[in-house]
Structures are given as C-alpha cells and as structure tokens.
Amino acid sequence: MNKATILKEIIEERKSIFPKDYTDTEIPQEILAEILQAATLAPNHKRTKPWRFKIFKGEEKAKLAAEMQAIYKATQPEQLFLEKKYNDIGFKINKADVLVSIVVNFSGMVPEWEEIAATSMAVQNMYLTCTANNIGCYWSSPKIVDHLKDALTIEENQKCLGLFYMGAV
C-alpha cells in the first residue's frame, strides 16, 4: 500500500472514542512518546510552537479528577448541580489511561488565531497517531478548564483549550 492510501485510511478511521470504551490496558510509553512527538510536527507560523501539553497519569490524574469535581461542585448553582455529571467527571478521567491538557501559548509574534490553529493541528496529529496505534482518544473542552489555571500552571499569555483523553481500546 502506498503512503497516500495509508494516510487516507487513517484519516477515514479517525474518530472520537470515549473513556467508557477504554480498556484497562496501559498505553506503552513508546507509543505515548510517538503521539506527543507527532503533535510537535504541526505547522506553525514563525516557528512559535504555541502548544503546551501537560501529561496526567496515575496519581496526578486522580488529583486532577478530584479537583475538576470540586470545581464543578463549587461553580454550579445548587439547583443546577447534577450528581450524575459530578460522577461522570471523575469516571471519565479515571477511566482514561492518560490525559493531556491542551494549552495554547500566545507569543505576540503572530495573530492569536494562527496559534490556536497550530495547536489544533498538533491535536489532530495526536488524533491520527492514536488512530494508527489503535488508541482511543477524544478532545474535550469543558468550561471547568477555565478554572484550572493553577493545576495546569497557565501563564497570562496562555489559554487552556481543553483536555485530550487517551486509552487503549
């Protein structure tokens, strides 16, 4: 099979796969490294490399789940609070083997939309590499991420665009 045919097949197979469908199998470190390396190959104007990824596994991931649940509870008016949603936040994070925060760093050298686009292309590269390696993944952008400035060590010129969930399928 030629490269174009293989690439077309991977693009056609790419889809969001959610944590409920992940197995408990750990993603091998070399595949995780390959996924993140693919992200860094995204085109970006003036080589600003605006993406900032933070990987959450194990205990760090469990702490993030608890923090996001606490944020949800603290920011929801009592009449809008849903126990199911609260539980789902923890379930999804804990069911994923790896979570990656997706943060864009605005350099000031190019328009902000270009750096958001470059970061999005980096995430698309992660999606495609996950697909090629039979890893389930999806990009989530819950409003809660706006409250994760400390957990993600987000600076003034940065914005969290969401979380990338990954798990073996």
PDB file of C-alpha atoms in Angstrom:
ATOM      1  CA  MET A   1       0.000   0.000   0.000  1.00  0.00           C
ATOM      2  CA  ASN A   2       1.349   3.448  -0.840  1.00  0.00           C
ATOM      3  CA  LYS A   3       1.642   6.256   1.714  1.00  0.00           C
ATOM      4  CA  ALA A   4      -1.341   8.222   0.367  1.00  0.00           C
ATOM      5  CA  THR A   5      -3.610   5.198   0.673  1.00  0.00           C
ATOM      6  CA  ILE A   6      -2.439   4.501   4.230  1.00  0.00           C
ATOM      7  CA  LEU A   7      -2.878   8.145   5.228  1.00  0.00           C
ATOM      8  CA  LYS A   8      -6.371   8.281   3.694  1.00  0.00           C
ATOM      9  CA  GLU A   9      -7.328   5.130   5.609  1.00  0.00           C
ATOM     10  CA  ILE A  10      -6.102   6.586   8.923  1.00  0.00           C
ATOM     11  CA  ILE A  11      -7.941   9.872   8.294  1.00  0.00           C
ATOM     12  CA  GLU A  12     -11.144   7.973   7.466  1.00  0.00           C
ATOM     13  CA  GLU A  13     -10.835   5.839  10.632  1.00  0.00           C
ATOM     14  CA  ARG A  14     -10.125   8.788  12.934  1.00  0.00           C
ATOM     15  CA  LYS A  15     -12.949   9.332  15.386  1.00  0.00           C
ATOM     16  CA  SER A  16     -13.557  10.278  18.979  1.00  0.00           C
ATOM     17  CA  ILE A  17     -13.577   7.261  21.275  1.00  0.00           C
ATOM     18  CA  PHE A  18     -14.743   7.958  24.805  1.00  0.00           C
ATOM     19  CA  PRO A  19     -13.387   6.635  28.139  1.00  0.00           C
ATOM     20  CA  LYS A  20     -16.336   4.268  28.689  1.00  0.00           C
ATOM     21  CA  ASP A  21     -14.920   2.252  25.763  1.00  0.00           C
ATOM     22  CA  TYR A  22     -11.310   2.175  27.003  1.00  0.00           C
ATOM     23  CA  THR A  23      -9.804  -0.998  28.412  1.00  0.00           C
ATOM     24  CA  ASP A  24      -7.600  -1.097  31.489  1.00  0.00           C
ATOM     25  CA  THR A  25      -4.535  -1.778  29.338  1.00  0.00           C
ATOM     26  CA  GLU A  26      -1.797   0.811  29.786  1.00  0.00           C
ATOM     27  CA  ILE A  27      -0.582   2.751  26.749  1.00  0.00           C
ATOM     28  CA  PRO A  28       3.066   1.762  26.211  1.00  0.00           C
ATOM     29  CA  GLN A  29       5.485   4.615  26.927  1.00  0.00           C
ATOM     30  CA  GLU A  30       6.990   4.438  23.416  1.00  0.00           C
ATOM     31  CA  ILE A  31       3.552   4.889  21.817  1.00  0.00           C
ATOM     32  CA  LEU A  32       2.749   7.790  24.141  1.00  0.00           C
ATOM     33  CA  ALA A  33       6.079   9.378  23.162  1.00  0.00           C
ATOM     34  CA  GLU A  34       5.241   8.838  19.470  1.00  0.00           C
ATOM     35  CA  ILE A  35       1.834  10.513  19.899  1.00  0.00           C
ATOM     36  CA  LEU A  36       3.370  13.552  21.584  1.00  0.00           C
ATOM     37  CA  GLN A  37       6.219  13.730  19.067  1.00  0.00           C
ATOM     38  CA  ALA A  38       3.686  13.766  16.218  1.00  0.00           C
ATOM     39  CA  ALA A  39       1.994  16.754  17.872  1.00  0.00           C
ATOM     40  CA  THR A  40       5.221  18.761  17.748  1.00  0.00           C
ATOM     41  CA  LEU A  41       5.405  18.296  13.968  1.00  0.00           C
ATOM     42  CA  ALA A  42       2.375  20.531  13.357  1.00  0.00           C
ATOM     43  CA  PRO A  43       2.980  23.545  11.122  1.00  0.00           C
ATOM     44  CA  ASN A  44       3.257  26.853  12.952  1.00  0.00           C
ATOM     45  CA  HIS A  45       3.949  30.356  11.677  1.00  0.00           C
ATOM     46  CA  LYS A  46       7.329  31.811  12.664  1.00  0.00           C
ATOM     47  CA  ARG A  47       8.084  28.536  14.480  1.00  0.00           C
ATOM     48  CA  THR A  48       6.356  29.737  17.651  1.00  0.00           C
ATOM     49  CA  LYS A  49       5.403  26.154  18.607  1.00  0.00           C
ATOM     50  CA  PRO A  50       2.459  27.528  20.595  1.00  0.00           C
ATOM     51  CA  TRP A  51       1.214  24.245  22.060  1.00  0.00           C
ATOM     52  CA  ARG A  52       1.882  23.418  25.675  1.00  0.00           C
ATOM     53  CA  PHE A  53       0.955  19.924  26.788  1.00  0.00           C
ATOM     54  CA  LYS A  54       0.947  18.584  30.309  1.00  0.00           C
ATOM     55  CA  ILE A  55       0.574  14.840  30.786  1.00  0.00           C
ATOM     56  CA  PHE A  56      -1.520  13.431  33.605  1.00  0.00           C
ATOM     57  CA  LYS A  57      -1.123   9.783  34.618  1.00  0.00           C
ATOM     58  CA  GLY A  58      -1.608   7.824  37.803  1.00  0.00           C
ATOM     59  CA  GLU A  59      -1.810   9.877  40.984  1.00  0.00           C
ATOM     60  CA  GLU A  60      -1.578  13.228  39.152  1.00  0.00           C
ATOM     61  CA  LYS A  61      -4.550  12.203  37.019  1.00  0.00           C
ATOM     62  CA  ALA A  62      -6.554  11.177  40.111  1.00  0.00           C
ATOM     63  CA  LYS A  63      -5.793  14.572  41.721  1.00  0.00           C
ATOM     64  CA  LEU A  64      -6.972  16.340  38.549  1.00  0.00           C
ATOM     65  CA  ALA A  65     -10.227  14.343  38.631  1.00  0.00           C
ATOM     66  CA  ALA A  66     -10.861  15.328  42.249  1.00  0.00           C
ATOM     67  CA  GLU A  67     -10.034  18.976  41.508  1.00  0.00           C
ATOM     68  CA  MET A  68     -12.343  19.108  38.494  1.00  0.00           C
ATOM     69  CA  GLN A  69     -15.157  17.538  40.516  1.00  0.00           C
ATOM     70  CA  ALA A  70     -14.606  20.120  43.271  1.00  0.00           C
ATOM     71  CA  ILE A  71     -14.645  22.958  40.716  1.00  0.00           C
ATOM     72  CA  TYR A  72     -17.874  21.645  39.205  1.00  0.00           C
ATOM     73  CA  LYS A  73     -19.483  21.443  42.646  1.00  0.00           C
ATOM     74  CA  ALA A  74     -18.264  24.928  43.639  1.00  0.00           C
ATOM     75  CA  THR A  75     -19.288  26.664  40.391  1.00  0.00           C
ATOM     76  CA  GLN A  76     -22.730  25.121  39.845  1.00  0.00           C
ATOM     77  CA  PRO A  77     -25.740  26.773  41.430  1.00  0.00           C
ATOM     78  CA  GLU A  78     -27.350  24.222  43.764  1.00  0.00           C
ATOM     79  CA  GLN A  79     -30.472  23.904  41.577  1.00  0.00           C
ATOM     80  CA  LEU A  80     -28.322  23.073  38.502  1.00  0.00           C
ATOM     81  CA  PHE A  81     -25.924  20.648  40.197  1.00  0.00           C
ATOM     82  CA  LEU A  82     -26.231  17.126  38.785  1.00  0.00           C
ATOM     83  CA  GLU A  83     -24.796  14.235  40.774  1.00  0.00           C
ATOM     84  CA  LYS A  84     -24.507  12.213  37.533  1.00  0.00           C
ATOM     85  CA  LYS A  85     -22.370  14.899  35.874  1.00  0.00           C
ATOM     86  CA  TYR A  86     -20.217  15.182  39.013  1.00  0.00           C
ATOM     87  CA  ASN A  87     -19.640  11.405  38.990  1.00  0.00           C
ATOM     88  CA  ASP A  88     -19.046  11.352  35.213  1.00  0.00           C
ATOM     89  CA  ILE A  89     -16.196  13.863  35.548  1.00  0.00           C
ATOM     90  CA  GLY A  90     -14.335  11.522  37.879  1.00  0.00           C
ATOM     91  CA  PHE A  91     -15.232   8.392  35.912  1.00  0.00           C
ATOM     92  CA  LYS A  92     -14.008   9.732  32.542  1.00  0.00           C
ATOM     93  CA  ILE A  93     -10.712  10.992  33.899  1.00  0.00           C
ATOM     94  CA  ASN A  94     -10.012   7.876  35.950  1.00  0.00           C
ATOM     95  CA  LYS A  95     -11.023   5.517  33.110  1.00  0.00           C
ATOM     96  CA  ALA A  96      -8.573   7.180  30.686  1.00  0.00           C
ATOM     97  CA  ASP A  97      -5.005   5.910  30.926  1.00  0.00           C
ATOM     98  CA  VAL A  98      -3.570   9.320  30.031  1.00  0.00           C
ATOM     99  CA  LEU A  99      -4.936  12.856  29.976  1.00  0.00           C
ATOM    100  CA  VAL A 100      -3.121  15.701  28.239  1.00  0.00           C
ATOM    101  CA  SER A 101      -4.006  19.332  28.851  1.00  0.00           C
ATOM    102  CA  ILE A 102      -4.093  21.357  25.632  1.00  0.00           C
ATOM    103  CA  VAL A 103      -2.799  24.875  26.235  1.00  0.00           C
ATOM    104  CA  VAL A 104      -2.006  27.498  23.619  1.00  0.00           C
ATOM    105  CA  ASN A 105       0.800  29.957  24.281  1.00  0.00           C
ATOM    106  CA  PHE A 106       0.270  33.333  22.588  1.00  0.00           C
ATOM    107  CA  SER A 107       3.684  34.639  21.524  1.00  0.00           C
ATOM    108  CA  GLY A 108       2.550  38.036  20.255  1.00  0.00           C
ATOM    109  CA  MET A 109       4.558  37.360  17.083  1.00  0.00           C
ATOM    110  CA  VAL A 110       1.573  36.199  15.012  1.00  0.00           C
ATOM    111  CA  PRO A 111      -2.211  36.599  15.262  1.00  0.00           C
ATOM    112  CA  GLU A 112      -3.749  34.566  18.103  1.00  0.00           C
ATOM    113  CA  TRP A 113      -5.969  32.615  15.701  1.00  0.00           C
ATOM    114  CA  GLU A 114      -2.845  31.259  13.965  1.00  0.00           C
ATOM    115  CA  GLU A 115      -1.510  29.905  17.244  1.00  0.00           C
ATOM    116  CA  ILE A 116      -4.881  28.358  18.092  1.00  0.00           C
ATOM    117  CA  ALA A 117      -4.905  26.793  14.602  1.00  0.00           C
ATOM    118  CA  ALA A 118      -1.362  25.447  15.034  1.00  0.00           C
ATOM    119  CA  THR A 119      -2.278  23.964  18.423  1.00  0.00           C
ATOM    120  CA  SER A 120      -5.378  22.405  16.869  1.00  0.00           C
ATOM    121  CA  MET A 121      -3.238  20.869  14.131  1.00  0.00           C
ATOM    122  CA  ALA A 122      -0.956  19.455  16.819  1.00  0.00           C
ATOM    123  CA  VAL A 123      -4.017  17.826  18.415  1.00  0.00           C
ATOM    124  CA  GLN A 124      -5.097  16.468  15.012  1.00  0.00           C
ATOM    125  CA  ASN A 125      -1.641  14.886  14.697  1.00  0.00           C
ATOM    126  CA  MET A 126      -2.221  13.251  18.100  1.00  0.00           C
ATOM    127  CA  TYR A 127      -5.639  12.002  16.939  1.00  0.00           C
ATOM    128  CA  LEU A 128      -4.155  10.482  13.781  1.00  0.00           C
ATOM    129  CA  THR A 129      -1.245   8.877  15.630  1.00  0.00           C
ATOM    130  CA  CYS A 130      -3.653   7.438  18.210  1.00  0.00           C
ATOM    131  CA  THR A 131      -5.762   6.023  15.371  1.00  0.00           C
ATOM    132  CA  ALA A 132      -2.706   4.476  13.701  1.00  0.00           C
ATOM    133  CA  ASN A 133      -1.794   2.839  17.048  1.00  0.00           C
ATOM    134  CA  ASN A 134      -5.333   1.683  17.936  1.00  0.00           C
ATOM    135  CA  ILE A 135      -5.559   4.079  20.890  1.00  0.00           C
ATOM    136  CA  GLY A 136      -8.926   5.602  21.700  1.00  0.00           C
ATOM    137  CA  CYS A 137      -8.953   9.360  22.213  1.00  0.00           C
ATOM    138  CA  TYR A 138     -11.050  12.487  22.257  1.00  0.00           C
ATOM    139  CA  TRP A 139     -10.674  16.214  22.825  1.00  0.00           C
ATOM    140  CA  SER A 140     -12.958  17.648  25.497  1.00  0.00           C
ATOM    141  CA  SER A 141     -13.343  21.344  26.242  1.00  0.00           C
ATOM    142  CA  PRO A 142     -15.499  21.639  29.359  1.00  0.00           C
ATOM    143  CA  LYS A 143     -15.994  25.085  30.873  1.00  0.00           C
ATOM    144  CA  ILE A 144     -14.270  23.784  34.025  1.00  0.00           C
ATOM    145  CA  VAL A 145     -10.857  24.101  32.319  1.00  0.00           C
ATOM    146  CA  ASP A 146     -11.137  27.871  32.712  1.00  0.00           C
ATOM    147  CA  HIS A 147     -10.680  27.273  36.461  1.00  0.00           C
ATOM    148  CA  LEU A 148      -7.590  25.055  36.160  1.00  0.00           C
ATOM    149  CA  LYS A 149      -5.036  27.856  35.913  1.00  0.00           C
ATOM    150  CA  ASP A 150      -3.030  26.606  38.915  1.00  0.00           C
ATOM    151  CA  ALA A 151      -3.266  22.862  38.204  1.00  0.00           C
ATOM    152  CA  LEU A 152      -2.071  23.459  34.645  1.00  0.00           C
ATOM    153  CA  THR A 153       0.367  26.285  35.552  1.00  0.00           C
ATOM    154  CA  ILE A 154      -1.165  28.528  32.900  1.00  0.00           C
ATOM    155  CA  GLU A 155       0.540  31.863  32.396  1.00  0.00           C
ATOM    156  CA  GLU A 156      -1.100  35.187  31.483  1.00  0.00           C
ATOM    157  CA  ASN A 157      -0.379  34.762  27.755  1.00  0.00           C
ATOM    158  CA  GLN A 158      -1.836  31.235  27.677  1.00  0.00           C
ATOM    159  CA  LYS A 159      -5.280  29.660  27.429  1.00  0.00           C
ATOM    160  CA  CYS A 160      -6.404  26.096  28.036  1.00  0.00           C
ATOM    161  CA  LEU A 161      -8.322  24.756  25.033  1.00  0.00           C
ATOM    162  CA  GLY A 162      -9.312  21.515  26.723  1.00  0.00           C
ATOM    163  CA  LEU A 163      -8.194  18.046  27.675  1.00  0.00           C
ATOM    164  CA  PHE A 164      -7.173  15.150  25.438  1.00  0.00           C
ATOM    165  CA  TYR A 165      -8.246  11.777  26.824  1.00  0.00           C
ATOM    166  CA  MET A 166      -6.478   8.588  25.721  1.00  0.00           C
ATOM    167  CA  GLY A 167      -6.946   4.913  26.462  1.00  0.00           C
ATOM    168  CA  ALA A 168      -6.355   1.526  24.900  1.00  0.00           C
ATOM    169  CA  VAL A 169      -9.354   0.056  23.067  1.00  0.00           C
TER     170      VAL A 169
END
